[in-house]
Coordinates of C-alpha atoms in Angstrom, one line a residue:
Chain A
M22 CA 121.1 93.2 60.1
T23 CA 118.2 91.3 61.5
P24 CA 117.3 92.3 65.1
L25 CA 117.5 89.7 67.8
L26 CA 113.9 90.2 68.9
E27 CA 111.3 92.4 67.3
L28 CA 107.7 92.8 68.6
N29 CA 105.4 94.5 66.2
G30 CA 101.9 95.7 67.3
V31 CA 101.5 92.6 69.6
N32 CA 98.0 92.1 71.1
K33 CA 96.8 89.3 73.4
D34 CA 93.1 89.0 74.3
Y35 CA 91.6 86.4 76.7
S36 CA 88.0 85.6 76.7
I37 CA 86.7 85.4 80.2
G38 CA 83.4 84.4 81.7
G39 CA 80.9 81.8 80.7
F40 CA 78.1 81.3 78.2
L41 CA 76.0 84.3 79.2
D42 CA 78.5 86.8 80.5
R43 CA 81.4 86.4 78.2
S44 CA 83.7 89.4 77.9
T45 CA 87.2 90.0 76.5
L46 CA 90.2 90.9 78.6
H47 CA 92.9 92.8 76.7
A48 CA 96.0 91.5 78.5
V49 CA 98.5 93.1 76.1
K50 CA 97.7 96.0 73.8
D51 CA 99.8 97.0 70.8
V52 CA 103.2 96.4 72.2
S53 CA 106.2 97.0 70.0
F54 CA 109.9 97.0 70.7
K55 CA 113.2 95.8 69.3
L56 CA 116.4 94.3 70.7
E57 CA 119.4 94.6 68.4
S58 CA 121.5 91.5 67.9
D59 CA 124.9 93.2 67.9
K60 CA 124.4 95.1 71.1
P61 CA 123.6 92.9 74.1
E62 CA 121.5 94.8 76.7
I63 CA 119.3 94.4 79.8
F64 CA 115.9 95.3 78.7
T65 CA 113.4 95.7 81.6
I66 CA 109.7 95.5 81.6
V67 CA 108.2 97.2 84.7
G68 CA 104.6 97.0 85.9
E69 CA 102.3 96.0 88.7
S70 CA 100.5 92.6 88.7
G71 CA 98.0 92.4 85.9
S72 CA 99.8 94.8 83.7
G73 CA 100.5 92.2 81.0
K74 CA 104.3 91.8 81.6
T75 CA 104.2 88.1 82.2
T76 CA 101.9 87.5 79.2
T77 CA 104.4 89.4 77.1
A78 CA 107.2 87.2 78.4
R79 CA 105.2 84.0 77.6
M80 CA 104.6 85.2 74.1
I81 CA 108.3 85.9 73.6
L82 CA 109.1 82.3 74.8
G83 CA 106.5 81.0 72.4
N84 CA 104.2 79.7 75.2
E85 CA 101.3 81.9 74.1
T86 CA 100.4 83.0 70.6
P87 CA 99.5 86.6 70.1
T88 CA 95.9 87.5 69.0
S89 CA 97.4 89.9 66.4
G90 CA 100.8 91.4 65.6
T91 CA 104.1 89.5 65.2
L92 CA 107.0 88.6 67.4
R93 CA 110.2 87.8 65.4
F94 CA 113.2 86.2 66.9
M95 CA 116.3 86.5 64.7
G96 CA 113.9 87.1 61.7
Q97 CA 111.7 84.1 62.5
D98 CA 108.0 84.4 63.5
I99 CA 107.9 82.8 66.9
A100 CA 104.2 81.9 66.6
A101 CA 104.8 80.1 63.3
I102 CA 107.4 77.7 64.6
R103 CA 105.9 74.3 64.0
S104 CA 108.4 71.5 63.6
R105 CA 110.1 70.0 66.6
A106 CA 113.6 70.7 65.2
D107 CA 112.8 74.4 64.7
R108 CA 111.2 74.6 68.1
L109 CA 114.4 73.1 69.7
K110 CA 116.6 75.5 67.7
F111 CA 114.5 78.4 69.0
M112 CA 114.6 77.2 72.6
A113 CA 118.3 76.9 72.5
R114 CA 118.6 80.6 71.6
A115 CA 115.9 81.9 74.0
Q116 CA 115.8 80.6 77.5
P117 CA 113.6 81.3 80.5
I118 CA 114.3 81.9 84.2
F119 CA 111.3 81.6 86.5
Q120 CA 110.2 83.6 89.5
N121 CA 110.2 81.0 92.3
P122 CA 113.3 78.7 92.2
F123 CA 111.7 76.5 94.9
E124 CA 108.8 75.7 92.6
A125 CA 110.9 75.5 89.4
F126 CA 112.9 72.6 90.6
N127 CA 111.2 69.3 91.5
P128 CA 112.1 68.7 95.2
L129 CA 112.5 64.9 94.5
T130 CA 114.9 65.4 91.6
T131 CA 118.6 66.2 92.1
L132 CA 119.5 69.5 90.6
D133 CA 122.3 68.1 88.3
Y134 CA 119.6 66.2 86.4
Y135 CA 118.2 69.5 85.0
L136 CA 121.7 70.5 83.9
F137 CA 122.6 67.2 82.3
S138 CA 119.3 66.8 80.5
T139 CA 119.5 70.3 79.1
A140 CA 123.0 69.6 77.8
R141 CA 121.9 66.3 76.2
R142 CA 118.9 67.8 74.6
F143 CA 120.3 71.0 73.2
L144 CA 123.9 70.2 72.6
G145 CA 123.4 66.6 71.5
L146 CA 126.1 65.4 73.8
K147 CA 126.2 61.7 74.5
S148 CA 129.0 60.7 76.8
R149 CA 128.8 61.4 80.5
A150 CA 132.1 63.2 80.6
E151 CA 131.0 65.7 77.9
V152 CA 127.7 66.3 79.6
E153 CA 129.4 67.0 82.9
A154 CA 132.0 69.2 81.4
A155 CA 129.2 71.3 79.7
A156 CA 127.3 71.6 83.0
D157 CA 130.4 72.5 85.0
R158 CA 131.4 75.2 82.4
S159 CA 128.1 77.0 82.7
L160 CA 128.1 76.6 86.5
Q161 CA 131.5 78.4 86.5
H162 CA 129.8 81.4 84.8
V163 CA 127.5 81.8 87.8
G164 CA 130.2 81.3 90.4
L165 CA 129.4 77.7 91.3
S166 CA 130.9 74.3 90.3
L167 CA 129.6 70.9 89.6
T168 CA 131.1 69.4 92.8
E169 CA 128.9 71.8 94.8
V170 CA 125.8 70.9 93.0
R171 CA 126.1 67.2 92.1
G172 CA 123.6 65.0 93.9
R173 CA 122.0 67.9 95.8
Y174 CA 118.3 68.5 96.1
S175 CA 116.6 71.9 96.0
H176 CA 115.9 72.1 99.7
E177 CA 119.6 71.9 100.5
L178 CA 120.4 75.2 98.8
S179 CA 119.4 78.8 99.4
G180 CA 117.0 80.7 97.1
G181 CA 119.9 82.7 95.7
Q182 CA 122.0 79.6 94.9
L183 CA 119.0 77.9 93.3
Q184 CA 118.3 80.9 91.1
R185 CA 122.0 80.9 90.0
I186 CA 121.6 77.2 89.1
A187 CA 118.5 78.2 87.1
V188 CA 120.7 80.7 85.3
A189 CA 123.4 78.2 84.7
R190 CA 120.9 75.8 83.2
A191 CA 119.6 78.5 80.9
L192 CA 123.2 79.2 79.8
I193 CA 124.0 75.6 78.7
P194 CA 122.6 75.8 75.1
G195 CA 124.5 79.1 74.6
P196 CA 121.4 81.4 74.3
K197 CA 121.3 84.9 72.8
L198 CA 118.3 85.9 75.0
I199 CA 117.3 85.1 78.5
V200 CA 113.8 86.0 79.7
A201 CA 113.8 86.4 83.5
D202 CA 110.3 86.8 85.0
E203 CA 110.6 88.4 88.5
P204 CA 113.8 86.4 89.1
V205 CA 114.7 88.1 92.5
S206 CA 111.3 88.6 94.1
M207 CA 111.6 85.2 96.0
V208 CA 115.3 85.7 96.8
D209 CA 116.5 87.0 100.1
A210 CA 117.7 90.6 100.3
S211 CA 121.3 89.7 101.1
L212 CA 121.5 87.4 98.0
R213 CA 119.4 89.5 95.6
M214 CA 122.4 91.6 94.6
S215 CA 124.3 88.5 93.6
I216 CA 121.7 87.6 91.0
V217 CA 121.3 91.1 89.7
N218 CA 125.1 91.6 89.4
L219 CA 125.2 88.2 87.6
F220 CA 122.9 89.5 84.9
R221 CA 125.3 92.4 84.3
D222 CA 128.3 89.9 84.0
L223 CA 126.3 87.8 81.5
R224 CA 125.7 90.8 79.3
D225 CA 129.2 92.1 79.5
N226 CA 131.1 88.8 79.3
L227 CA 128.9 86.4 77.3
G228 CA 127.0 88.9 75.2
V229 CA 123.6 87.6 76.3
S230 CA 120.6 90.0 76.1
I231 CA 118.3 89.8 79.1
I232 CA 114.6 90.7 79.3
Y233 CA 114.2 91.5 83.0
I234 CA 110.7 91.6 84.2
T235 CA 110.1 93.2 87.6
H236 CA 108.0 95.4 89.7
D237 CA 111.0 96.6 91.7
L238 CA 112.0 99.9 90.3
S239 CA 115.2 100.2 92.4
T240 CA 116.9 97.1 91.0
A241 CA 115.5 98.0 87.5
F242 CA 117.3 101.3 87.8
Y243 CA 120.4 99.6 89.0
I244 CA 120.9 97.2 86.1
S245 CA 118.8 98.2 83.1
D246 CA 119.9 99.8 79.9
R247 CA 116.4 100.3 78.5
V248 CA 113.0 100.1 80.1
I249 CA 109.4 100.0 79.2
I250 CA 106.6 100.6 81.8
M251 CA 103.4 98.7 81.2
Y252 CA 100.0 99.6 82.6
R253 CA 96.9 97.5 81.9
G254 CA 98.5 95.9 78.9
E255 CA 99.8 99.1 77.3
V256 CA 103.3 100.5 77.2
V257 CA 102.9 103.9 78.9
E258 CA 106.5 105.0 78.8
S259 CA 109.7 103.6 77.2
G260 CA 113.3 104.6 76.7
D261 CA 116.7 104.8 78.4
A262 CA 116.4 103.4 81.9
K263 CA 118.2 106.3 83.7
T264 CA 116.0 108.9 82.0
V265 CA 112.7 107.1 82.3
L266 CA 113.1 105.9 85.9
G267 CA 115.0 109.0 87.0
S268 CA 112.5 111.5 85.8
P269 CA 109.3 109.8 84.6
T270 CA 106.8 111.8 82.7
H271 CA 103.6 109.7 82.5
A272 CA 101.3 109.9 85.5
Y273 CA 101.4 106.1 86.1
S274 CA 105.2 105.9 85.9
R275 CA 105.4 108.8 88.4
A276 CA 103.1 107.0 90.7
L277 CA 105.2 103.9 90.5
R278 CA 108.3 105.9 91.0
N279 CA 106.8 107.5 94.1
A280 CA 105.7 104.2 95.5
V281 CA 109.3 103.1 95.9
L282 CA 110.2 103.5 99.6
P283 CA 113.7 105.1 99.9
P284 CA 116.1 103.1 102.1
D285 CA 116.4 106.1 104.4
P286 CA 114.3 106.3 107.6
I287 CA 113.9 110.1 107.5
A288 CA 112.6 110.2 103.9
A289 CA 110.6 107.0 104.2
R290 CA 108.9 108.2 107.3
A291 CA 108.0 111.5 105.7
I292 CA 106.2 109.6 102.9
I293 CA 104.1 107.6 105.4
E294 CA 103.3 110.7 107.4
A295 CA 102.2 112.5 104.2
K296 CA 99.9 109.6 103.4
L297 CA 98.4 109.8 106.9
A298 CA 97.8 113.5 106.6
D299 CA 96.1 113.0 103.2
A300 CA 93.9 110.3 104.7
N301 CA 92.9 112.5 107.6
L302 CA 91.9 115.3 105.3
A303 CA 90.0 112.9 103.1
G304 CA 87.2 112.4 105.6
P305 CA 85.7 110.0 108.1
A306 CA 88.4 107.4 107.5
G307 CA 90.8 109.4 109.7
A308 CA 88.3 110.9 112.1
Chain B
M17 CA 88.9 103.6 124.8
L18 CA 91.4 101.2 126.2
D19 CA 91.8 99.7 129.6
A20 CA 95.4 100.5 129.6
L21 CA 94.6 104.3 129.5
A22 CA 92.7 104.0 132.8
T23 CA 95.4 102.2 134.8
P24 CA 97.9 104.1 136.9
S25 CA 100.8 105.7 135.1
E26 CA 103.6 103.4 136.6
T27 CA 102.1 100.4 134.9
R28 CA 102.1 102.2 131.6
T29 CA 105.9 102.7 131.8
R30 CA 106.5 99.0 132.3
P31 CA 107.4 97.3 129.1
I32 CA 104.5 95.4 127.5
L33 CA 106.7 92.4 126.5
E34 CA 109.7 90.9 128.2
V35 CA 111.5 88.0 126.5
K36 CA 114.3 86.5 128.6
G37 CA 116.9 84.0 127.4
L38 CA 114.4 82.4 125.1
K39 CA 115.5 79.2 123.4
A40 CA 113.2 77.3 121.2
Y41 CA 114.4 74.3 119.2
Y42 CA 112.9 72.0 116.7
Q43 CA 113.6 68.6 118.2
M44 CA 113.1 65.6 115.9
N45 CA 113.6 62.0 116.3
Y46 CA 113.5 59.9 113.2
F47 CA 114.2 56.2 113.6
G48 CA 116.4 56.8 116.5
V49 CA 118.3 59.7 114.9
Q50 CA 118.1 62.8 116.9
R51 CA 118.2 66.2 115.2
E52 CA 118.0 69.5 116.7
V53 CA 117.5 72.8 114.9
R54 CA 118.2 75.8 117.0
A55 CA 115.7 78.2 115.5
V56 CA 115.5 80.7 118.4
D57 CA 118.7 80.8 120.4
D58 CA 119.0 82.8 123.6
V59 CA 116.9 85.9 122.6
T60 CA 116.4 88.6 125.2
M61 CA 114.4 91.7 124.4
T62 CA 111.8 94.1 125.7
I63 CA 109.2 96.1 123.9
S64 CA 107.6 99.2 125.3
R65 CA 104.0 100.4 125.0
G66 CA 103.1 102.1 121.8
E67 CA 106.3 101.0 120.1
I68 CA 106.7 99.5 116.6
Y69 CA 109.5 97.0 116.8
G70 CA 110.8 95.7 113.4
I71 CA 112.4 92.3 113.1
A72 CA 114.6 91.8 110.0
G73 CA 116.3 88.7 108.8
E74 CA 116.4 86.5 105.8
S75 CA 114.3 83.3 105.3
S76 CA 115.3 80.5 107.6
S77 CA 117.0 82.9 110.0
G78 CA 114.4 81.9 112.6
K79 CA 112.4 85.1 112.6
S80 CA 109.1 83.3 112.1
S81 CA 109.9 80.8 114.8
L82 CA 110.8 83.7 117.1
I83 CA 107.4 85.4 116.7
K84 CA 105.5 82.1 116.9
T85 CA 107.3 81.4 120.2
I86 CA 106.5 84.9 121.5
A87 CA 102.8 84.4 120.6
G88 CA 102.7 81.0 122.3
A89 CA 101.6 79.5 119.0
I90 CA 104.1 76.7 118.7
R91 CA 103.6 73.0 118.1
P92 CA 106.0 70.1 118.3
P93 CA 108.6 69.5 117.0
L94 CA 109.2 73.2 118.0
R95 CA 109.6 73.3 121.7
V96 CA 110.6 76.0 124.2
V97 CA 113.8 74.7 125.9
E98 CA 114.6 77.6 128.1
G99 CA 113.6 81.1 128.9
S100 CA 110.4 83.0 129.4
V101 CA 108.0 85.3 127.5
K102 CA 106.0 87.7 129.7
F103 CA 103.3 90.1 128.5
D104 CA 102.0 92.9 130.7
F105 CA 98.3 93.5 129.8
G106 CA 96.5 96.2 131.8
G107 CA 98.8 96.0 134.7
K108 CA 98.7 92.2 135.0
T109 CA 101.6 90.0 134.0
L110 CA 100.9 87.1 131.8
D111 CA 103.5 84.4 131.4
V112 CA 102.8 82.8 128.0
Y113 CA 104.2 79.3 128.9
A114 CA 103.1 79.2 132.6
D115 CA 99.4 80.0 132.3
P116 CA 97.9 78.5 129.1
A117 CA 94.3 79.1 130.2
R118 CA 94.8 82.9 130.7
M119 CA 96.9 83.0 127.5
K120 CA 94.0 81.5 125.6
A121 CA 91.6 84.1 127.0
A122 CA 94.0 86.9 126.1
R123 CA 94.3 85.9 122.5
W124 CA 92.7 88.3 120.0
Q125 CA 91.5 90.5 122.8
H126 CA 94.9 91.6 123.9
L127 CA 97.2 89.9 121.5
S128 CA 96.5 89.5 117.8
Y129 CA 98.2 88.8 114.5
I130 CA 98.2 90.2 111.0
M131 CA 99.2 87.4 108.7
Q132 CA 101.0 87.3 105.4
G133 CA 98.8 85.4 103.0
S134 CA 95.4 87.1 103.2
M135 CA 93.9 84.2 101.1
N136 CA 95.0 81.7 103.7
V137 CA 93.3 83.6 106.6
L138 CA 89.9 84.1 104.9
N139 CA 87.9 81.0 104.2
P140 CA 87.3 81.1 100.4
V141 CA 83.9 79.5 100.6
R142 CA 82.4 81.7 103.3
K143 CA 81.5 85.3 103.3
V144 CA 83.9 87.7 105.0
K145 CA 81.5 88.5 107.9
H146 CA 81.8 84.9 109.1
A147 CA 85.5 85.4 109.5
F148 CA 84.9 88.3 111.9
H149 CA 82.3 86.3 113.7
D150 CA 84.7 83.3 114.1
F151 CA 87.7 85.4 115.2
A152 CA 86.2 88.1 117.4
Y153 CA 82.6 87.6 118.4
K154 CA 83.3 85.6 121.6
H155 CA 86.0 88.0 122.8
M156 CA 83.9 91.1 122.6
S157 CA 80.9 90.2 124.8
L158 CA 78.5 92.2 122.7
G159 CA 75.1 91.1 121.3
E160 CA 74.7 90.3 117.7
G161 CA 73.3 93.7 116.8
D162 CA 76.0 95.7 118.7
F163 CA 78.7 93.5 117.3
R164 CA 77.5 94.2 113.8
Q165 CA 77.5 97.9 114.4
R166 CA 81.0 97.8 115.9
L167 CA 82.2 95.9 112.8
V168 CA 80.7 98.5 110.4
S169 CA 82.2 101.4 112.2
H170 CA 85.5 99.7 112.5
L171 CA 85.6 98.9 108.8
E172 CA 84.7 102.5 108.0
R173 CA 87.6 103.8 110.1
I174 CA 89.9 101.5 108.2
G175 CA 88.7 102.8 104.9
L176 CA 86.7 99.8 103.8
D177 CA 83.1 99.8 102.6
P178 CA 81.0 97.8 105.1
R179 CA 79.5 96.0 102.1
V180 CA 82.7 93.9 101.9
L181 CA 81.2 91.9 104.8
E182 CA 78.7 90.3 102.4
S183 CA 81.3 89.4 99.8
Y184 CA 83.5 86.3 99.3
P185 CA 87.3 86.7 99.5
H186 CA 87.9 86.1 95.8
Q187 CA 85.7 89.0 94.9
L188 CA 88.2 91.4 96.6
S189 CA 91.5 92.7 95.5
G190 CA 94.8 91.7 97.2
G191 CA 95.0 95.2 98.8
M192 CA 91.5 95.0 100.1
R193 CA 92.0 91.5 101.5
Q194 CA 95.1 92.6 103.3
R195 CA 93.1 95.6 104.8
L196 CA 90.6 93.0 105.9
T197 CA 93.2 91.0 107.8
I198 CA 94.3 94.2 109.5
A199 CA 90.7 94.9 110.3
L200 CA 90.3 91.4 111.7
A201 CA 93.4 91.8 113.9
T202 CA 92.4 95.2 115.2
V203 CA 88.7 94.9 115.8
C204 CA 89.1 94.0 119.4
E205 CA 91.6 96.9 119.9
P206 CA 94.3 94.7 121.2
E207 CA 97.3 96.0 123.1
F208 CA 99.8 93.9 121.2
I209 CA 99.8 93.1 117.5
I210 CA 102.2 90.7 115.7
A211 CA 102.5 91.4 112.0
D212 CA 104.2 88.8 109.9
E213 CA 105.3 90.1 106.4
P214 CA 102.0 92.0 106.0
T215 CA 103.1 93.9 102.9
T216 CA 105.3 91.3 101.1
A217 CA 102.6 89.9 98.8
L218 CA 101.3 93.3 97.9
D219 CA 101.8 95.5 94.8
V220 CA 104.2 98.4 95.2
L221 CA 101.4 100.9 94.8
V222 CA 99.3 99.4 97.6
Q223 CA 102.2 98.8 99.9
Q224 CA 102.5 102.4 101.2
D225 CA 98.7 102.7 101.8
V226 CA 98.8 99.5 103.9
L227 CA 101.8 100.7 105.9
A228 CA 100.1 104.0 106.5
L229 CA 97.0 102.2 107.6
I230 CA 99.0 100.1 110.1
K231 CA 100.7 103.2 111.5
D232 CA 97.4 105.0 111.7
V233 CA 95.6 102.2 113.6
Q234 CA 98.6 101.8 115.9
R235 CA 98.6 105.5 116.7
R236 CA 94.9 105.6 117.4
M237 CA 94.8 102.5 119.7
G238 CA 98.2 103.0 121.2
S239 CA 99.1 99.4 120.6
S240 CA 102.6 97.9 120.3
I241 CA 103.5 96.1 117.2
I242 CA 106.2 93.5 116.3
F243 CA 106.6 94.0 112.6
V244 CA 108.5 91.2 110.7
T245 CA 109.8 91.6 107.2
H246 CA 113.0 91.0 105.3
D247 CA 112.5 94.3 103.4
M248 CA 114.7 96.9 105.1
T249 CA 113.0 99.8 103.3
V250 CA 109.7 98.9 105.0
H251 CA 111.5 99.0 108.4
A252 CA 112.9 102.4 107.5
A253 CA 109.4 103.6 106.9
I254 CA 107.6 102.3 109.9
A255 CA 109.7 100.8 112.7
D256 CA 110.8 102.7 115.9
R257 CA 113.4 100.2 116.7
I258 CA 114.9 97.3 114.6
G259 CA 116.2 94.0 115.7
I260 CA 118.3 92.1 113.2
V261 CA 118.1 88.3 113.4
Y262 CA 120.8 86.0 112.0
A263 CA 120.7 82.3 112.3
G264 CA 118.4 82.3 115.3
R265 CA 120.2 84.9 117.2
L266 CA 119.5 88.6 117.7
V267 CA 122.8 90.2 116.4
E268 CA 121.9 93.9 116.6
E269 CA 119.2 96.1 118.0
G270 CA 118.7 99.8 118.1
P271 CA 116.6 102.8 117.1
T272 CA 115.8 102.7 113.3
L273 CA 117.7 105.9 112.4
D274 CA 120.9 104.8 114.3
V275 CA 120.8 101.4 112.8
F276 CA 120.6 102.8 109.3
Q277 CA 123.1 105.6 109.8
Q278 CA 125.6 103.7 112.0
P279 CA 125.1 99.9 111.7
Q280 CA 127.3 98.2 114.3
H281 CA 127.2 94.6 113.1
P282 CA 128.9 93.7 109.8
Y283 CA 125.7 91.8 108.7
T284 CA 123.5 94.9 109.2
A285 CA 126.1 97.1 107.5
H286 CA 125.9 94.8 104.5
L287 CA 122.1 94.6 104.4
I288 CA 121.9 98.4 104.4
A289 CA 124.7 99.0 101.9
S290 CA 123.2 96.5 99.4
L291 CA 120.0 98.4 99.1
P292 CA 119.8 99.8 95.6
R293 CA 118.3 103.3 95.3
I294 CA 117.1 105.2 92.3
G295 CA 119.6 107.8 91.2
D296 CA 122.6 105.9 92.6
L297 CA 124.5 103.6 90.2
R298 CA 127.5 102.5 92.4
K299 CA 128.1 98.8 92.2
R300 CA 126.5 96.9 95.2
K301 CA 128.5 94.1 96.7
A302 CA 126.7 90.8 97.3
L303 CA 127.4 88.9 100.5
P304 CA 129.5 85.8 99.7
G305 CA 128.5 82.4 101.0
K306 CA 125.1 81.1 102.0
P307 CA 122.8 81.3 105.0
P308 CA 123.9 78.8 107.7
N309 CA 122.2 75.5 108.2
L310 CA 120.6 75.8 111.7
S311 CA 120.9 72.1 112.5
E312 CA 124.7 72.4 112.2
P313 CA 125.4 76.1 112.8
P314 CA 129.0 77.4 112.5
S315 CA 131.0 77.5 115.8
G316 CA 131.5 80.8 117.5
C317 CA 129.8 83.7 115.9
R318 CA 127.4 82.2 113.4
F319 CA 128.2 85.0 110.8
H320 CA 131.9 84.4 110.8
P321 CA 132.1 82.3 107.5
R322 CA 130.6 85.2 105.6
C323 CA 132.0 88.1 107.6
P324 CA 134.6 90.3 106.0
L325 CA 136.0 91.3 109.4
A326 CA 136.3 87.8 110.9
I327 CA 139.3 87.2 113.2
D328 CA 140.3 84.1 115.2
I329 CA 138.1 84.7 118.2
C330 CA 135.0 84.9 116.0
K331 CA 135.5 81.2 115.0
T332 CA 135.6 79.9 118.5
E333 CA 133.6 82.1 120.8
N334 CA 130.1 83.4 120.5
P335 CA 130.0 87.2 121.1
P336 CA 127.5 88.3 123.7
L337 CA 124.8 90.9 122.9
E338 CA 126.0 94.0 124.6
T339 CA 124.9 97.5 125.0
R340 CA 126.8 99.9 122.8
G341 CA 125.6 103.5 122.2
T342 CA 121.9 103.6 121.7
G343 CA 121.5 99.9 120.9
R344 CA 122.8 96.4 121.5
V345 CA 125.1 94.4 119.3
A346 CA 126.7 91.0 119.3
C347 CA 130.0 91.3 117.5
W348 CA 133.7 91.0 118.6
R349 CA 134.6 93.8 116.2
A350 CA 131.5 96.1 116.7
G351 CA 133.6 99.3 117.0
E352 CA 135.3 98.7 113.7
V353 CA 132.3 98.3 111.4
E354 CA 132.0 101.1 108.9
A355 CA 128.7 102.3 107.4
A356 CA 129.3 101.7 103.7

């Protein structure tokens, strides 16, 4: 059976600098992983800014072409998609969700426009009733309905609701894969869990696989099935999420793990005090 | 080191900040249509010397409007409708809205800010040293040479190489820039610092260092800090007391440990129960509904449409903020909230 997504030795280099001081930045180095098509899962890419996680996501969506290596989606090389028809077919199966919902939606456009145009484009629907039915169906999956969204602008809704509309839009073509780049970092704490729980429902009820990109290890631990940890473009650790995040072995993963502040005043305070004691021992900085 | 240390002991026990019945509304008038957004609604609180007071709340809950009003940094359409903000600097009371001239003189010397976007604070086309000059020079009454020396020693204490003074902001990493904004805010050794989401834009690995730095500076200078963030784990690490803001009102306040272990308001209880932690896979509940619209807030308790414990009285009458145990809480059913 062909895997849903297969990355094989993917590299991405950017050339930076000008005429005299040109150098190469290796944004992604030799990344390989595979998502099976018969087993939907939440696959998490963890890393700090500059670790190459967003570049990887852009390559999976076909927005960047790899310098070397291949990305195959349902057997097809993503970088080799040329015709408009093939491109649309690929986009219908792999959909993105972006970090900042306030920027993803044009503030002067009503939100239903995004849902309707996605339905027209990917499902080839013509009549207004069909388009509205499709939009309403996918809004139901995220706990909203068309009556709540119709005619609304992005400033009228909270970040959590906007992000759910972004998920509903992505669900319209019936994708097999959703690539979510930092989907909760701009969402309020009280609403964050509603997005994260929604991903779990999508996996269990609709069989959608999700690539969840984040720097937040605690939500990663909460929902992921498998995880890879990226550092400066390289995968430093990968495997079952509970094992990797519960007891990381690589030095960088351990540092990331320790950087998570526990939601407990006594333990969190102890970490800060330990940092202070270290700084005081280190020299004049604490004198 | 500080004037405050030389003053008689009774002035040191007085709170450094007293906010009484503060109401600040955005009042707009478009083509004859009046709109009023009650961003800060009847807030009363005090902050003692040397205390780190954490303010938690989601976006558009009015927490930024609250600290802007406290700092006297508001512009129309945001106006103070009622109430007072009084600082106590070196034994002298300063009423923020009664004495604008003295307030202006106190800025940066006694009262400073650490801002969120370090890129917005530092001018991208000028070297970092100019920022220090603009912000602090006239408050410190030092000559050019002494001022420069003071800067160098201050940066060294904060763990920055003094050579950063000669660089442009884009040449520095996000963590270094945030350290610089902390250095900027603390160079005059102010008694009161307002920190607005200072760690939100930072990488996880840098966050702890910056928090430790803020704590270290605070401890050395004995300053008081208002620390605003929506991230409860940051409050757990650094705040002495926490105030929870919901829809422009202070709904709960108390010592950090008590708030975490025994939240008294259902909103606080939800915020704490929804925090995921590594090693714990229990399903977290998300709060239903959406944050209220402050121009048409719900009647009664503003949290009642989303509250699992709401009863009839919650819909009609606003609960007062009352002392309970070690803290204060505004909830009709405060005794029945269970820590989840």
